[in-house]
C-alpha positions as a printed NumPy array, in Angstrom:
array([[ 0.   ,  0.   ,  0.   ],
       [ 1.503,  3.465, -1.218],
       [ 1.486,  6.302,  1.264],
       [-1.038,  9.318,  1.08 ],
       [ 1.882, 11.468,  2.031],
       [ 5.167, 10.021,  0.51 ],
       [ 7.492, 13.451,  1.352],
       [ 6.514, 12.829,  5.211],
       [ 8.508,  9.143,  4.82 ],
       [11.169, 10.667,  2.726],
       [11.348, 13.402,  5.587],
       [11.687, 11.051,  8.444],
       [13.886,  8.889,  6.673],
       [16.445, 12.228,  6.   ],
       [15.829, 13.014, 10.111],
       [16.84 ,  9.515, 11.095],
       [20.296,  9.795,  8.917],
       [21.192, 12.786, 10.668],
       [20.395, 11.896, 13.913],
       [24.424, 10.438, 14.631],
       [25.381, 13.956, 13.35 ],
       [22.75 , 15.554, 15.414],
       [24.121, 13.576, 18.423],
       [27.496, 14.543, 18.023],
       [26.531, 17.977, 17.838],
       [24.841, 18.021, 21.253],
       [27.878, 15.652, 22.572],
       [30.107, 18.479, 21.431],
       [28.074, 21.257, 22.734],
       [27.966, 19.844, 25.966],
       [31.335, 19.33 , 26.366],
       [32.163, 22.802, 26.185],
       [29.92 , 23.921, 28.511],
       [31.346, 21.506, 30.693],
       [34.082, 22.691, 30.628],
       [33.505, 26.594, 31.01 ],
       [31.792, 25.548, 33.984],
       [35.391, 23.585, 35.222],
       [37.312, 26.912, 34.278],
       [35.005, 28.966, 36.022],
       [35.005, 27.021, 39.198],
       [39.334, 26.969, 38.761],
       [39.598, 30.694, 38.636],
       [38.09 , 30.516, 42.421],
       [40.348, 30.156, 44.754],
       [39.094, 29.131, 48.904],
       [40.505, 31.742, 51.218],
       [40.317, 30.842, 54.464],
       [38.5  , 32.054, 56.519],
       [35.763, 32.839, 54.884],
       [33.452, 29.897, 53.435],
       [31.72 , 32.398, 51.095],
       [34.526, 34.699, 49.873],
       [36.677, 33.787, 47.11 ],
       [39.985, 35.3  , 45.595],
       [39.688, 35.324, 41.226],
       [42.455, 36.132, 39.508],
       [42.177, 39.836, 38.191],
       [45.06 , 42.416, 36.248],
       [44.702, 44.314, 39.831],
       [42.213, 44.031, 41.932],
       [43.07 , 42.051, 45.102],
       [39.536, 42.365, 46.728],
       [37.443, 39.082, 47.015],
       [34.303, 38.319, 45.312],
       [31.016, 36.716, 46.694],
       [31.428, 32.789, 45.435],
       [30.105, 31.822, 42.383],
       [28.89 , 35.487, 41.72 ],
       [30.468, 37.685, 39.594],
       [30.331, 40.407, 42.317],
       [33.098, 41.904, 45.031],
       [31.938, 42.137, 48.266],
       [32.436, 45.391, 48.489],
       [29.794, 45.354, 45.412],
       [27.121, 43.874, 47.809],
       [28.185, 45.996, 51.081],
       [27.59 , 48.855, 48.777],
       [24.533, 47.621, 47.055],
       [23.343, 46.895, 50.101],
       [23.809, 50.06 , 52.157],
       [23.127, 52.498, 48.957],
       [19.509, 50.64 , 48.717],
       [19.588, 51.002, 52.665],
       [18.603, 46.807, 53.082],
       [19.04 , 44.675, 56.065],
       [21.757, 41.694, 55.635],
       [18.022, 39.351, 55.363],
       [17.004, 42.176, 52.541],
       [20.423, 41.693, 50.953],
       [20.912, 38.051, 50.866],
       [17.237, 37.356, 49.386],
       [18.004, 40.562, 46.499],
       [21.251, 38.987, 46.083],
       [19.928, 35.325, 46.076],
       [23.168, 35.036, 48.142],
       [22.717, 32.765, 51.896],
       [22.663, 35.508, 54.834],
       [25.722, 34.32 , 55.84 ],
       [27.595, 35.223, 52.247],
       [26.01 , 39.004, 53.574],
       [28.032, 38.62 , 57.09 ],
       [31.004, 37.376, 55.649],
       [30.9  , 40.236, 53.324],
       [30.247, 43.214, 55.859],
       [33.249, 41.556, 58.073],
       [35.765, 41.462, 55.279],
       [34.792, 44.98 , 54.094],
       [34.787, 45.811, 57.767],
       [38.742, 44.709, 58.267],
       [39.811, 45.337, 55.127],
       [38.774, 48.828, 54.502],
       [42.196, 50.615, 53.418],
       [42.998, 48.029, 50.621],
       [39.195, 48.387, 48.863],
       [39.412, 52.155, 49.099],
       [42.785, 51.742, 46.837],
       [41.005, 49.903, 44.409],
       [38.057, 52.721, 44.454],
       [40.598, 54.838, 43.701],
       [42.694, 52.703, 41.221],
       [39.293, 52.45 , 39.476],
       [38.19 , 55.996, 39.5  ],
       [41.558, 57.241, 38.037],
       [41.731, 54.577, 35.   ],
       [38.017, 55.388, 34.154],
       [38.926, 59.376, 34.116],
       [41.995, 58.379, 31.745],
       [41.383, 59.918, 28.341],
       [39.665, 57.483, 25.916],
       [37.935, 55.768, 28.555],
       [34.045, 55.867, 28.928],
       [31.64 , 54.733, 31.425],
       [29.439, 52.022, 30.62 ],
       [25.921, 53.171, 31.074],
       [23.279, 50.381, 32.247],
       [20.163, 50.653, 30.193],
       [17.881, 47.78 , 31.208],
       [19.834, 44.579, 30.716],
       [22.89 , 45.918, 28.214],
       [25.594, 47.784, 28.738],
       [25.685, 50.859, 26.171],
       [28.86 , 53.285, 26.239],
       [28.227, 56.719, 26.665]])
Protein backbone atom coordinates (compact mmCIF):
# COMPACT_ATOMS: atom_id res chain seq x y z
CA UNK A 1 0.00 0.00 0.00
CA UNK A 2 1.50 3.47 -1.22
CA UNK A 3 1.49 6.30 1.26
CA UNK A 4 -1.04 9.32 1.08
CA UNK A 5 1.88 11.47 2.03
CA UNK A 6 5.17 10.02 0.51
CA UNK A 7 7.49 13.45 1.35
CA UNK A 8 6.51 12.83 5.21
CA UNK A 9 8.51 9.14 4.82
CA UNK A 10 11.17 10.67 2.73
CA UNK A 11 11.35 13.40 5.59
CA UNK A 12 11.69 11.05 8.44
CA UNK A 13 13.89 8.89 6.67
CA UNK A 14 16.44 12.23 6.00
CA UNK A 15 15.83 13.01 10.11
CA UNK A 16 16.84 9.52 11.10
CA UNK A 17 20.30 9.80 8.92
CA UNK A 18 21.19 12.79 10.67
CA UNK A 19 20.39 11.90 13.91
CA UNK A 20 24.42 10.44 14.63
CA UNK A 21 25.38 13.96 13.35
CA UNK A 22 22.75 15.55 15.41
CA UNK A 23 24.12 13.58 18.42
CA UNK A 24 27.50 14.54 18.02
CA UNK A 25 26.53 17.98 17.84
CA UNK A 26 24.84 18.02 21.25
CA UNK A 27 27.88 15.65 22.57
CA UNK A 28 30.11 18.48 21.43
CA UNK A 29 28.07 21.26 22.73
CA UNK A 30 27.97 19.84 25.97
CA UNK A 31 31.34 19.33 26.37
CA UNK A 32 32.16 22.80 26.18
CA UNK A 33 29.92 23.92 28.51
CA UNK A 34 31.35 21.51 30.69
CA UNK A 35 34.08 22.69 30.63
CA UNK A 36 33.51 26.59 31.01
CA UNK A 37 31.79 25.55 33.98
CA UNK A 38 35.39 23.58 35.22
CA UNK A 39 37.31 26.91 34.28
CA UNK A 40 35.01 28.97 36.02
CA UNK A 41 35.00 27.02 39.20
CA UNK A 42 39.33 26.97 38.76
CA UNK A 43 39.60 30.69 38.64
CA UNK A 44 38.09 30.52 42.42
CA UNK A 45 40.35 30.16 44.75
CA UNK A 46 39.09 29.13 48.90
CA UNK A 47 40.50 31.74 51.22
CA UNK A 48 40.32 30.84 54.46
CA UNK A 49 38.50 32.05 56.52
CA UNK A 50 35.76 32.84 54.88
CA UNK A 51 33.45 29.90 53.43
CA UNK A 52 31.72 32.40 51.09
CA UNK A 53 34.53 34.70 49.87
CA UNK A 54 36.68 33.79 47.11
CA UNK A 55 39.98 35.30 45.60
CA UNK A 56 39.69 35.32 41.23
CA UNK A 57 42.46 36.13 39.51
CA UNK A 58 42.18 39.84 38.19
CA UNK A 59 45.06 42.42 36.25
CA UNK A 60 44.70 44.31 39.83
CA UNK A 61 42.21 44.03 41.93
CA UNK A 62 43.07 42.05 45.10
CA UNK A 63 39.54 42.37 46.73
CA UNK A 64 37.44 39.08 47.02
CA UNK A 65 34.30 38.32 45.31
CA UNK A 66 31.02 36.72 46.69
CA UNK A 67 31.43 32.79 45.43
CA UNK A 68 30.10 31.82 42.38
CA UNK A 69 28.89 35.49 41.72
CA UNK A 70 30.47 37.68 39.59
CA UNK A 71 30.33 40.41 42.32
CA UNK A 72 33.10 41.90 45.03
CA UNK A 73 31.94 42.14 48.27
CA UNK A 74 32.44 45.39 48.49
CA UNK A 75 29.79 45.35 45.41
CA UNK A 76 27.12 43.87 47.81
CA UNK A 77 28.18 46.00 51.08
CA UNK A 78 27.59 48.85 48.78
CA UNK A 79 24.53 47.62 47.05
CA UNK A 80 23.34 46.90 50.10
CA UNK A 81 23.81 50.06 52.16
CA UNK A 82 23.13 52.50 48.96
CA UNK A 83 19.51 50.64 48.72
CA UNK A 84 19.59 51.00 52.67
CA UNK A 85 18.60 46.81 53.08
CA UNK A 86 19.04 44.68 56.07
CA UNK A 87 21.76 41.69 55.64
CA UNK A 88 18.02 39.35 55.36
CA UNK A 89 17.00 42.18 52.54
CA UNK A 90 20.42 41.69 50.95
CA UNK A 91 20.91 38.05 50.87
CA UNK A 92 17.24 37.36 49.39
CA UNK A 93 18.00 40.56 46.50
CA UNK A 94 21.25 38.99 46.08
CA UNK A 95 19.93 35.33 46.08
CA UNK A 96 23.17 35.04 48.14
CA UNK A 97 22.72 32.76 51.90
CA UNK A 98 22.66 35.51 54.83
CA UNK A 99 25.72 34.32 55.84
CA UNK A 100 27.59 35.22 52.25
CA UNK A 101 26.01 39.00 53.57
CA UNK A 102 28.03 38.62 57.09
CA UNK A 103 31.00 37.38 55.65
CA UNK A 104 30.90 40.24 53.32
CA UNK A 105 30.25 43.21 55.86
CA UNK A 106 33.25 41.56 58.07
CA UNK A 107 35.76 41.46 55.28
CA UNK A 108 34.79 44.98 54.09
CA UNK A 109 34.79 45.81 57.77
CA UNK A 110 38.74 44.71 58.27
CA UNK A 111 39.81 45.34 55.13
CA UNK A 112 38.77 48.83 54.50
CA UNK A 113 42.20 50.61 53.42
CA UNK A 114 43.00 48.03 50.62
CA UNK A 115 39.20 48.39 48.86
CA UNK A 116 39.41 52.16 49.10
CA UNK A 117 42.79 51.74 46.84
CA UNK A 118 41.01 49.90 44.41
CA UNK A 119 38.06 52.72 44.45
CA UNK A 120 40.60 54.84 43.70
CA UNK A 121 42.69 52.70 41.22
CA UNK A 122 39.29 52.45 39.48
CA UNK A 123 38.19 56.00 39.50
CA UNK A 124 41.56 57.24 38.04
CA UNK A 125 41.73 54.58 35.00
CA UNK A 126 38.02 55.39 34.15
CA UNK A 127 38.93 59.38 34.12
CA UNK A 128 41.99 58.38 31.74
CA UNK A 129 41.38 59.92 28.34
CA UNK A 130 39.67 57.48 25.92
CA UNK A 131 37.93 55.77 28.55
CA UNK A 132 34.05 55.87 28.93
CA UNK A 133 31.64 54.73 31.43
CA UNK A 134 29.44 52.02 30.62
CA UNK A 135 25.92 53.17 31.07
CA UNK A 136 23.28 50.38 32.25
CA UNK A 137 20.16 50.65 30.19
CA UNK A 138 17.88 47.78 31.21
CA UNK A 139 19.83 44.58 30.72
CA UNK A 140 22.89 45.92 28.21
CA UNK A 141 25.59 47.78 28.74
CA UNK A 142 25.68 50.86 26.17
CA UNK A 143 28.86 53.29 26.24
CA UNK A 144 28.23 56.72 26.67
Amino acid sequence: MRSRYPHRSRHMAENNTRTPDRLDTIESRLRRLEEKIDRKEMREAAVEPWQYLVRRQHPWRKQLYIKGRNMTARQLVGSMKANQLDEEAAAADNRVPVEAVREALAYVESNRELLETEAEIERLMLSAPGRTLPKQVGKRRILR
